[in-house]
Amino acid sequence: MEVRGLQVGLKTGEPADLLRSINLTLGRGQVLGIVGESGSGKSLTCRAILGLLNTRSMRVSGSVQLNGQELMLLPEKNLRKIRGKEIGSIMQNPMNAFTPVHTIGSQFVETLRTHSQLSKGQAWQQAVHSLESVNLMEPDKILKRYPHQLSGGMLQRVMIAICLCLRPGLVIADEPTTALDAVNQLQVLRELERLKMECGTSILIVSHDLGVIAQMADEVAVMRKGEIVEHAGVHELFDAPRHAYTRMLLEARPRLGKEAKNAEGSKRQLSL
Amino acid sequence: MLKVQNVSYRYDSWNWWRPRSEESSVLRDVSLDLEGGCCLGLLGTSGAGKSTLGKVVLGLQRPNKGQILFEGQDLYASGGQLRQRIRREIQVVFQDCYSSVNPLMTAAQIIGEPLRNYERLSAGELRRCTGALLEKVGLSAGDGSKTPDEFSGGQLQRINIARAIALRPKLIVLDEPVSSLDRVHQSLILELLADLKSSLGVSYLFITHDIQAAMALCDRVAVMDRGEIVQMTDKPLSLWESESPTVRSLTEAVLPEHPSLRRSLS
C-alpha cells in the first residue's frame, strides 16, 4: 500500500485543515504503527484510506494505491468489493461494528458470502473453524448469539476471525485493544500476529499505547495535529526519538514516587 | 474508616418458575478494610466484580448479604438525614467522562452542583469556590463558562475530579478514571490524583485493570477474580513476584516498554 499526499479538509474550511499531506508506505507482511494523542487525525487517516469519509462535507485529495491500483478514483461499487476482501478493518468499538438485531452467525455468513461463492452451509462451517482458531470456546453457540450477549473481548476476536477467513492483504486496525482490559488485549495482539504470520498480511495499527507499538510494529509514524511529525523504524524511534512530542509520549507512563518527581520538571517545560 | 463485611451480590431476578442459580453471583463474601488517607486498589480483569463492589460501596446497589460500615455506621440500614450526610462523604469519578456530565451545563455549574445541594453559599462565594476548584485540578477559572463539548476527555475528567472533591469528601471511588484516556493524559491525571491525596488527605478506592496504574497510585492492592478477593497486599510491587494465577495473568499481559523486550506471541 502506498499513500501519497493525502489531504482532508472540511468543505467549509481550508482544503487541508484536518490532515496535511500524509505519506505512508507499507510493504507485504509489514506492520506500520501510527501513534499520536487523541484528535491528531489517526482515525481520520484510516477512514480516508478505506474511503469511508463523507464526501459531501469533507474534501479529500491525494492518492491511495493498493497493489498498484488507485483507490481514490474507484467508484463506490468497486470499493465495496475491496473492503473486506483486500482491506480488512478492525474498529475500536466492536459493539458498533455488528448489527444488534442479527445473530453473530448470520452476520458472519453474510460477510463470507458477499466475497466468495460459498453455500450457506459451507460458510457456516468455515465460520466455526475460524472461531475455533481464535480460541473461542463452543463456536456453534457463539454463532447463535446476539452481539450484546458477548463481551467486548470476544466480539473483537470474532471481528478478527472474520478477517482471518477473508485473508485480506492489508488489515487496518484502528485502536483494536483500547476498549479491552490487559488480558484480552494480549489475546487480540496474539491473533493479529498470527494473521500476519499465516497470511502474510500487512497491518496498519493505530494506537495511543506505545506498549502495543513496541510489541507489534516494524515502523512507526507519529502524528500530531493532522501531520506526521516523525517517521522511523521502531528501534530507532524508541532509542533516539527526534521530535519533542515523541519524547513526551515515551515518558508518559505511570511512575512510582521518586521517579515521578524527577520527570515533573521536563513535563512542565513541554506543557501540553 | 470503611469496612466491607461479607458482601455478596447477584444480578439475577428469580421467582417460582426461575429458581436461583449460584453461578450468577457477582460478589461472593467480599470483605475489605480501608483506613483514612489511604489508597486501596481493586485490580482484576473485566467481569471480576470490581465495579459492582464500587457501586455497593457508593450506596447505589443494596447487597444481598453483608454490610457496608462507613465510620461505624451501616450505609444501607441508615435512612433519611444520616444517609444524606454519609453520601456527602463518599464521592465518585467514573470512566466515561462524557456521560457523567450534563452536556447543557457549564463547567462551573457542574462543579457547583454539589455545593448548591449541600451548602448555602452566595453567588459570589459559589463563583469563587468553583474557580478555586478548577485551578486546583489544573484548569483555569475562566474555563468555568465552557460547556463539556469544548473540553477534551482529559480536561473533562479533571472537571469530574473537581466535582468529586468539591465537598471535601473522606472517600472517593475512582472507577477506571484513566482507562479511556491516552497515555500522556493517563499519567498526568494519575499525578493529579496523587497530589490531591496528599493535600486533602482523602482516601481512594481505585478500581482498575491496569496493574501499572495501580502500582503507581495505591498503598494497598486487592486482586479480584470472579467475585472473590484472591490476594491482598500492602506492597503493590510484590505483585510482580506473585504466584497466584490471576495475578500472573495480569502481570504477564503487561506490554513491553521497548521493542527489544518484545514478547513472543505464539
Coordinates of C-alpha atoms in Angstrom, one line a residue:
Chain A
M1 CA 0.0 0.0 0.0
E2 CA 1.2 3.5 -0.7
V3 CA -0.4 6.7 0.4
R4 CA 0.9 9.9 -1.2
G5 CA -0.1 13.5 -0.3
L6 CA -3.3 12.5 1.4
Q7 CA -5.2 15.7 2.4
V8 CA -8.6 16.1 4.1
G9 CA -10.4 19.2 5.0
L10 CA -13.9 20.4 5.7
K11 CA -15.7 21.8 2.7
T12 CA -16.4 25.0 4.7
G13 CA -12.8 25.5 5.8
E14 CA -9.3 25.3 4.4
P15 CA -8.6 22.5 1.9
A16 CA -6.2 20.7 4.3
D17 CA -7.1 21.7 7.8
L18 CA -7.7 18.2 9.1
L19 CA -4.9 16.2 7.5
R20 CA -1.9 17.7 5.8
S21 CA -0.1 15.7 3.1
I22 CA 0.2 12.3 4.7
N23 CA 2.7 9.9 3.1
L24 CA 2.8 6.3 4.1
T25 CA 4.3 3.2 2.6
L26 CA 3.5 -0.4 3.8
G27 CA 5.2 -3.4 2.3
R28 CA 3.9 -7.0 2.3
G29 CA 3.9 -8.7 5.8
Q30 CA 5.0 -5.4 7.5
V31 CA 3.4 -3.7 10.4
L32 CA 3.1 0.1 10.5
G33 CA 2.1 1.7 13.7
I34 CA 0.5 5.1 13.9
V35 CA 0.7 6.9 17.3
G36 CA -0.5 10.2 18.5
E37 CA -2.7 11.9 21.0
S38 CA -6.5 12.0 20.6
G39 CA -7.6 14.4 17.9
S40 CA -4.4 14.1 16.0
G41 CA -6.0 12.6 12.9
K42 CA -5.1 8.9 13.3
S43 CA -8.6 7.5 12.8
L44 CA -9.3 10.0 10.1
T45 CA -6.3 8.7 8.1
C46 CA -7.7 5.2 8.4
R47 CA -11.1 6.2 7.3
A48 CA -9.7 8.2 4.4
I49 CA -7.7 5.1 3.2
L50 CA -10.9 3.0 3.4
G51 CA -12.8 5.6 1.5
L52 CA -15.3 5.9 4.3
L53 CA -15.3 9.7 4.7
N54 CA -18.5 11.6 3.8
T55 CA -17.5 13.4 0.6
R56 CA -20.4 15.8 0.9
S57 CA -18.9 17.5 3.9
M58 CA -15.2 16.6 3.5
R59 CA -12.8 17.4 0.8
V60 CA -10.3 14.5 0.2
S61 CA -7.4 14.7 -2.2
G62 CA -4.2 12.8 -2.8
S63 CA -3.6 9.2 -3.8
V64 CA -4.0 5.8 -2.1
Q65 CA -2.6 2.9 -4.0
L66 CA -3.1 -0.8 -3.2
N67 CA -1.0 -3.2 -5.2
G68 CA -0.7 -0.5 -7.9
Q69 CA -4.4 0.1 -8.0
E70 CA -5.6 3.7 -7.3
L71 CA -8.4 3.6 -4.8
M72 CA -9.3 7.2 -4.8
L73 CA -10.6 7.0 -8.4
L74 CA -12.6 3.8 -8.0
P75 CA -16.4 4.1 -7.9
E76 CA -18.2 3.1 -4.7
K77 CA -19.4 -0.2 -6.2
N78 CA -15.8 -1.5 -6.8
L79 CA -14.6 -0.1 -3.5
R80 CA -17.1 -2.3 -1.7
K81 CA -15.6 -5.4 -3.2
I82 CA -12.1 -4.3 -2.0
R83 CA -13.2 -3.5 1.6
G84 CA -13.3 -6.7 3.5
K85 CA -11.7 -8.8 0.7
E86 CA -8.5 -6.9 0.3
I87 CA -8.6 -4.4 3.1
G88 CA -9.9 -5.8 6.4
S89 CA -10.7 -3.4 9.1
I90 CA -10.9 -3.8 12.9
M91 CA -12.5 -0.9 14.7
Q92 CA -12.1 0.4 18.2
N93 CA -15.6 -0.4 19.3
P94 CA -16.6 -3.9 18.3
M95 CA -20.1 -3.2 19.7
N96 CA -20.8 -0.7 16.9
A97 CA -19.3 -2.9 14.2
F98 CA -22.1 -5.5 14.5
T99 CA -25.8 -5.0 14.0
P100 CA -27.6 -5.7 17.2
V101 CA -30.6 -7.2 15.5
H102 CA -28.9 -10.1 13.8
T103 CA -27.1 -13.1 15.3
I104 CA -23.3 -13.2 15.0
G105 CA -23.6 -16.2 12.8
S106 CA -25.9 -14.6 10.2
Q107 CA -23.6 -11.5 10.0
F108 CA -20.5 -13.8 9.7
V109 CA -22.1 -15.9 6.9
E110 CA -23.3 -12.8 5.1
T111 CA -19.9 -11.3 5.0
L112 CA -18.3 -14.5 3.8
R113 CA -20.9 -15.0 1.1
T114 CA -20.6 -11.5 -0.3
H115 CA -17.0 -12.1 -1.0
S116 CA -17.0 -15.7 -2.2
Q117 CA -19.2 -18.3 -3.8
L118 CA -19.8 -20.4 -0.7
S119 CA -23.1 -22.0 0.1
K120 CA -24.7 -21.1 3.5
G121 CA -23.7 -24.5 5.0
Q122 CA -20.1 -24.2 3.8
A123 CA -19.8 -20.6 5.1
W124 CA -21.2 -21.7 8.5
Q125 CA -18.6 -24.5 8.6
Q126 CA -15.8 -22.0 7.8
A127 CA -17.1 -19.6 10.5
V128 CA -17.0 -22.4 13.1
H129 CA -13.4 -23.2 12.1
S130 CA -12.1 -19.7 12.2
L131 CA -13.8 -19.1 15.6
E132 CA -12.0 -22.2 16.9
S133 CA -8.7 -20.8 15.6
V134 CA -9.1 -17.6 17.6
N135 CA -9.5 -19.7 20.8
L136 CA -13.2 -19.1 21.3
M137 CA -14.9 -21.9 23.1
E138 CA -18.1 -23.5 21.7
P139 CA -18.2 -21.7 18.4
D140 CA -21.6 -23.1 17.4
K141 CA -23.2 -21.4 20.5
I142 CA -21.4 -18.2 19.8
L143 CA -22.7 -18.0 16.3
K144 CA -26.3 -18.3 17.5
R145 CA -25.9 -15.5 20.0
Y146 CA -26.6 -11.8 19.5
P147 CA -23.7 -9.2 19.9
H148 CA -24.9 -7.9 23.3
Q149 CA -24.6 -11.4 24.7
L150 CA -20.8 -11.4 24.1
S151 CA -18.1 -9.5 26.0
G152 CA -16.1 -6.8 24.2
G153 CA -13.0 -9.0 24.0
M154 CA -15.0 -11.9 22.5
L155 CA -16.6 -9.6 19.9
Q156 CA -13.2 -8.2 19.0
R157 CA -11.9 -11.7 18.4
V158 CA -15.0 -12.5 16.3
M159 CA -14.1 -9.5 14.1
I160 CA -10.5 -10.8 13.8
A161 CA -11.9 -14.3 12.9
I162 CA -13.9 -12.7 10.0
C163 CA -10.7 -11.0 8.9
L164 CA -8.9 -14.4 9.1
C165 CA -11.5 -16.0 6.9
L166 CA -11.2 -13.5 4.1
R167 CA -7.4 -13.4 4.2
P168 CA -7.1 -9.7 3.2
G169 CA -3.7 -8.4 2.0
L170 CA -4.0 -5.4 4.4
V171 CA -5.7 -5.0 7.7
I172 CA -6.4 -1.6 9.2
A173 CA -6.7 -1.9 12.9
D174 CA -7.9 1.3 14.5
E175 CA -7.2 1.1 18.2
P176 CA -8.1 -2.6 18.3
T177 CA -7.4 -3.0 22.0
T178 CA -8.3 0.3 23.6
A179 CA -11.7 -0.9 24.8
L180 CA -10.3 -4.1 26.3
D181 CA -8.5 -5.0 29.5
A182 CA -4.9 -6.1 29.6
V183 CA -5.5 -9.8 29.4
N184 CA -7.9 -9.5 26.4
Q185 CA -5.5 -7.0 24.8
L186 CA -2.8 -9.6 24.7
Q187 CA -5.1 -12.2 23.2
V188 CA -6.1 -9.8 20.4
L189 CA -2.5 -8.9 19.7
R190 CA -1.7 -12.6 19.5
E191 CA -4.4 -13.2 16.9
L192 CA -3.1 -10.2 14.8
E193 CA 0.4 -11.6 15.0
R194 CA -0.9 -15.0 13.7
L195 CA -2.8 -13.3 10.9
K196 CA 0.5 -11.7 9.8
M197 CA 2.5 -15.0 10.1
E198 CA -0.1 -17.2 8.3
C199 CA -1.4 -15.0 5.6
G200 CA 1.5 -12.6 5.1
T201 CA -0.9 -9.7 5.8
S202 CA 0.3 -6.2 6.2
I203 CA -1.1 -4.4 9.2
L204 CA -1.7 -0.7 9.8
I205 CA -2.2 -0.5 13.6
V206 CA -3.3 2.7 15.2
S207 CA -2.8 3.2 18.9
H208 CA -2.1 5.7 21.6
D209 CA -0.4 3.0 23.7
L210 CA 3.3 2.7 23.0
G211 CA 3.3 -0.8 24.5
V212 CA 1.2 -2.1 21.7
I213 CA 3.5 -0.3 19.2
A214 CA 6.7 -1.7 20.8
Q215 CA 5.2 -5.2 20.7
M216 CA 3.8 -5.2 17.1
A217 CA 5.2 -2.6 14.8
D218 CA 8.2 -2.6 12.4
E219 CA 7.9 1.1 11.5
V220 CA 6.2 3.9 13.4
A221 CA 4.6 7.2 12.2
V222 CA 4.0 9.8 14.9
M223 CA 1.1 12.1 14.2
R224 CA 0.2 15.5 15.7
K225 CA -2.4 18.0 14.7
G226 CA -3.0 16.3 11.3
E227 CA 0.6 15.9 10.3
I228 CA 3.2 13.2 10.5
V229 CA 5.9 14.7 12.7
E230 CA 8.2 11.7 12.8
H231 CA 8.6 8.5 10.8
A232 CA 11.1 5.9 11.8
G233 CA 11.9 2.3 12.4
V234 CA 10.6 1.1 15.8
H235 CA 14.0 0.6 17.4
E236 CA 15.2 3.9 16.1
L237 CA 12.2 5.7 17.5
F238 CA 12.5 4.2 21.0
D239 CA 16.2 4.7 21.2
A240 CA 16.6 8.1 19.7
P241 CA 13.3 10.0 19.4
R242 CA 13.8 13.1 17.4
H243 CA 10.6 15.1 17.9
A244 CA 9.9 16.7 21.3
Y245 CA 6.3 15.3 21.2
T246 CA 7.6 11.7 20.6
R247 CA 9.9 12.1 23.7
M248 CA 6.9 13.2 25.7
L249 CA 4.9 10.1 24.6
L250 CA 7.8 7.9 25.6
E251 CA 7.9 9.4 29.0
A252 CA 4.2 9.2 29.6
R253 CA 3.8 6.1 31.7
P254 CA 2.7 5.7 35.2
R255 CA 5.6 6.4 37.5
L256 CA 6.4 5.5 41.0
G257 CA 7.1 8.1 43.7
K258 CA 10.7 9.3 43.3
E259 CA 10.8 8.8 39.6
A260 CA 7.7 11.0 39.2
K261 CA 9.3 14.0 40.9
N262 CA 12.3 13.9 38.6
A263 CA 10.2 13.7 35.5
E264 CA 7.9 16.6 36.6
G265 CA 10.3 19.3 35.5
S266 CA 10.7 18.0 32.0
K267 CA 6.9 17.6 31.5
R268 CA 6.2 21.2 32.7
Q269 CA 8.7 22.5 30.1
L270 CA 6.9 20.7 27.2
S271 CA 3.4 21.6 28.6
L272 CA 0.6 20.0 26.7
Chain B
M1 CA -13.0 4.2 58.1
L2 CA -14.7 2.0 55.5
K3 CA -15.4 -1.6 56.3
V4 CA -16.9 -4.0 53.8
Q5 CA -18.1 -7.1 55.6
N6 CA -19.0 -10.4 53.8
V7 CA -20.8 -8.7 51.0
S8 CA -22.5 -10.8 48.3
Y9 CA -24.3 -9.5 45.3
R10 CA -26.1 -11.2 42.4
Y11 CA -27.8 -9.6 39.5
D12 CA -30.4 -12.1 38.5
S13 CA -34.0 -11.9 39.4
W14 CA -35.7 -15.1 40.5
N15 CA -39.2 -16.4 41.2
W16 CA -41.0 -19.7 41.5
W17 CA -40.5 -20.8 37.9
R18 CA -37.0 -19.5 37.5
P19 CA -35.0 -20.7 40.6
R20 CA -31.9 -19.0 41.9
S21 CA -28.6 -20.1 40.4
E22 CA -25.4 -19.7 42.3
E23 CA -23.4 -19.0 39.1
S24 CA -24.8 -15.5 38.6
S25 CA -23.2 -14.3 41.8
V26 CA -21.0 -11.2 41.1
L27 CA -19.6 -10.8 44.6
R28 CA -19.1 -13.7 47.0
D29 CA -18.3 -12.9 50.6
V30 CA -16.1 -9.9 50.0
S31 CA -14.5 -8.3 53.0
L32 CA -12.3 -5.2 52.9
D33 CA -10.9 -2.5 55.2
L34 CA -9.9 1.0 54.3
E35 CA -8.2 3.5 56.6
G36 CA -8.3 7.2 56.2
G37 CA -5.8 8.8 53.8
C38 CA -5.0 5.5 52.1
C39 CA -5.5 4.4 48.5
L40 CA -6.8 0.9 48.1
G41 CA -6.6 -0.6 44.6
L42 CA -9.1 -3.0 43.2
L43 CA -7.4 -4.9 40.4
G44 CA -8.9 -7.5 38.1
T45 CA -10.0 -8.4 34.6
S46 CA -13.4 -7.3 33.2
G47 CA -16.2 -9.2 34.8
A48 CA -14.4 -9.7 38.1
G49 CA -16.9 -7.7 40.0
K50 CA -14.8 -4.6 40.7
S51 CA -17.3 -2.0 39.5
T52 CA -20.1 -3.8 41.3
L53 CA -18.2 -3.6 44.5
G54 CA -17.7 0.1 43.8
K55 CA -21.4 0.7 43.4
V56 CA -22.2 -1.2 46.5
V57 CA -19.8 0.9 48.5
L58 CA -21.3 4.1 47.0
G59 CA -24.7 3.1 48.2
L60 CA -26.1 2.6 44.7
Q61 CA -26.8 -1.1 45.0
R62 CA -28.0 -2.8 48.1
P63 CA -26.0 -6.0 48.6
N64 CA -27.9 -9.3 49.0
K65 CA -25.8 -10.2 52.0
G66 CA -23.4 -8.5 54.3
Q67 CA -23.0 -4.8 55.2
I68 CA -21.0 -1.7 54.5
L69 CA -19.8 0.3 57.5
F70 CA -18.7 3.8 56.9
E71 CA -17.2 5.3 60.1
G72 CA -19.1 2.7 62.1
Q73 CA -22.5 3.3 60.5
D74 CA -24.3 0.9 58.3
L75 CA -24.7 2.5 55.0
Y76 CA -27.8 0.6 54.0
A77 CA -29.5 0.5 57.4
S78 CA -29.3 4.2 58.0
G79 CA -32.1 6.3 56.5
G80 CA -33.0 9.8 55.7
Q81 CA -30.8 12.6 57.1
L82 CA -28.0 10.2 58.2
R83 CA -27.8 8.7 54.8
Q84 CA -27.7 12.1 53.2
R85 CA -24.8 13.0 55.4
I86 CA -22.9 9.8 54.6
R87 CA -23.5 10.4 50.9
R88 CA -21.7 13.7 51.1
E89 CA -18.6 11.9 52.4
I90 CA -18.4 9.4 49.5
Q91 CA -17.9 10.8 46.0
V92 CA -17.2 9.1 42.7
V93 CA -15.4 9.5 39.4
F94 CA -16.5 7.2 36.5
Q95 CA -14.6 6.0 33.5
D96 CA -16.8 7.6 30.9
C97 CA -16.2 11.3 31.4
Y98 CA -18.7 12.4 28.7
S99 CA -21.7 10.6 30.1
S100 CA -21.1 11.7 33.7
V101 CA -21.7 15.4 32.9
N102 CA -24.8 17.1 31.7
P103 CA -23.9 18.5 28.2
L104 CA -26.2 21.5 28.7
M105 CA -24.5 22.8 31.9
T106 CA -21.3 24.8 32.0
A107 CA -18.3 23.6 33.9
A108 CA -18.9 26.0 36.7
Q109 CA -22.5 24.7 37.1
I110 CA -21.3 21.1 37.0
I111 CA -18.8 21.7 39.8
G112 CA -21.1 23.9 41.7
E113 CA -24.0 21.5 41.8
P114 CA -22.8 19.5 44.9
L115 CA -22.1 22.8 46.7
R116 CA -25.5 24.1 45.9
N117 CA -27.1 21.0 47.2
Y118 CA -25.2 20.8 50.5
E119 CA -24.0 24.3 51.4
R120 CA -25.7 27.7 51.5
L121 CA -23.4 29.9 49.5
S122 CA -24.0 33.3 48.0
A123 CA -23.5 33.6 44.2
G124 CA -20.2 35.3 44.7
E125 CA -18.9 32.7 47.1
L126 CA -20.0 29.9 44.8
R127 CA -18.2 31.5 41.9
R128 CA -15.0 31.9 44.0
C129 CA -15.3 28.3 45.1
T130 CA -15.7 26.8 41.7
G131 CA -12.9 29.0 40.4
A132 CA -10.6 27.7 43.1
L133 CA -11.6 24.1 42.4
L134 CA -10.9 24.5 38.7
E135 CA -7.4 25.8 39.4
K136 CA -6.8 23.0 41.9
V137 CA -7.3 20.4 39.1
G138 CA -5.1 22.2 36.7
L139 CA -7.6 24.2 34.6
S140 CA -8.1 28.0 34.7
A141 CA -11.0 29.8 36.4
G142 CA -12.0 31.2 33.0
D143 CA -12.9 27.6 31.8
G144 CA -15.9 27.7 34.1
S145 CA -18.1 29.2 31.4
K146 CA -17.4 26.5 28.8
T147 CA -19.7 23.5 28.2
P148 CA -18.5 19.9 28.2
D149 CA -18.2 19.7 24.4
E150 CA -15.5 22.3 24.4
F151 CA -13.2 20.1 26.6
S152 CA -11.1 17.1 25.7
G153 CA -11.5 13.8 27.5
G154 CA -8.6 14.5 29.8
Q155 CA -9.9 18.0 30.7
L156 CA -13.4 16.7 31.3
Q157 CA -12.0 14.0 33.6
R158 CA -10.4 16.9 35.6
I159 CA -13.8 18.5 35.9
N160 CA -15.2 15.3 37.2
I161 CA -12.5 15.1 39.8
A162 CA -13.1 18.8 40.8
R163 CA -16.8 18.0 41.3
A164 CA -15.8 14.9 43.4
I165 CA -13.5 17.0 45.7
A166 CA -15.9 20.0 45.9
L167 CA -17.5 18.9 49.2
R168 CA -14.2 17.7 50.7
P169 CA -15.3 14.0 51.0
K170 CA -13.4 11.4 53.0
L171 CA -13.6 8.7 50.3
I172 CA -13.6 8.9 46.5
V173 CA -14.4 5.8 44.5
L174 CA -12.4 6.0 41.3
D175 CA -14.0 3.6 38.8
E176 CA -11.4 3.3 36.0
P177 CA -10.8 7.0 35.9
V178 CA -7.9 6.9 33.3
S179 CA -8.8 3.9 31.1
S180 CA -10.4 5.9 28.4
L181 CA -7.6 8.4 28.1
D182 CA -4.4 8.3 26.1
R183 CA -1.1 7.5 27.9
V184 CA 0.0 11.1 28.2
H185 CA -3.2 12.2 29.9
Q186 CA -3.3 9.0 31.9
S187 CA 0.0 9.8 33.7
L188 CA -1.0 13.5 34.1
I189 CA -4.3 12.5 35.8
L190 CA -2.6 9.9 38.0
E191 CA -0.2 12.6 39.1
L192 CA -3.1 15.0 39.9
L193 CA -4.8 12.3 41.9
A194 CA -1.6 11.6 43.9
D195 CA -1.2 15.3 44.6
L196 CA -4.8 15.7 45.8
K197 CA -4.5 12.7 48.0
S198 CA -1.6 14.2 49.9
S199 CA -3.0 17.7 50.0
L200 CA -6.6 16.9 51.0
G201 CA -6.0 13.6 53.0
V202 CA -8.8 11.9 51.1
S203 CA -8.9 8.1 50.7
Y204 CA -9.4 6.4 47.3
L205 CA -10.9 3.2 46.2
F206 CA -9.2 2.9 42.9
I207 CA -10.8 0.4 40.5
T208 CA -8.6 -0.5 37.5
H209 CA -7.4 -3.3 35.3
D210 CA -4.1 -1.6 34.6
I211 CA -1.6 -3.1 37.0
Q212 CA 1.0 -0.3 36.4
A213 CA -1.5 2.4 37.2
A214 CA -2.4 0.6 40.4
M215 CA 1.2 0.3 41.4
A216 CA 1.8 4.0 40.8
L217 CA -1.0 5.2 42.9
C218 CA -2.0 2.6 45.5
D219 CA -0.8 1.9 49.0
R220 CA -2.6 -1.4 49.1
V221 CA -3.9 -3.6 46.4
A222 CA -6.7 -6.2 46.4
V223 CA -6.8 -8.5 43.4
M224 CA -10.3 -9.8 42.4
D225 CA -11.3 -12.7 40.3
R226 CA -14.8 -13.8 39.6
G227 CA -16.3 -12.1 42.6
E228 CA -13.7 -13.0 45.2
I229 CA -10.6 -11.3 46.5
V230 CA -7.8 -13.7 45.7
Q231 CA -4.9 -11.6 47.0
M232 CA -4.5 -8.6 49.3
T233 CA -1.1 -6.9 49.7
D234 CA 0.4 -3.9 51.4
K235 CA 3.3 -3.8 49.0
P236 CA 1.9 -3.4 45.4
L237 CA 5.3 -4.0 43.9
S238 CA 5.4 -7.5 45.3
L239 CA 2.6 -8.4 42.8
W240 CA 5.3 -8.8 40.2
E241 CA 6.6 -11.9 42.0
S242 CA 3.2 -13.3 42.9
E243 CA 2.5 -17.0 42.4
S244 CA -1.3 -16.7 42.1
P245 CA -2.5 -17.5 38.5
T246 CA -4.9 -14.5 38.4
V247 CA -2.1 -12.1 39.3
R248 CA 0.3 -13.8 36.9
S249 CA -2.1 -13.4 34.0
L250 CA -2.3 -9.7 34.8
T251 CA 1.4 -9.2 35.1
E252 CA 2.2 -11.2 32.0
A253 CA -0.2 -9.1 30.0
V254 CA 1.9 -6.0 30.5
L255 CA 3.3 -4.9 27.2
P256 CA 7.0 -4.2 26.7
E257 CA 8.4 -0.7 27.0
H258 CA 10.9 -1.2 24.3
P259 CA 10.8 -3.2 21.0
S260 CA 13.9 -5.2 22.1
L261 CA 11.9 -6.6 25.0
R262 CA 9.3 -7.8 22.6
R263 CA 7.4 -11.0 23.7
S264 CA 6.8 -14.0 21.5
L265 CA 3.1 -14.3 20.9
S266 CA 2.8 -17.9 19.7

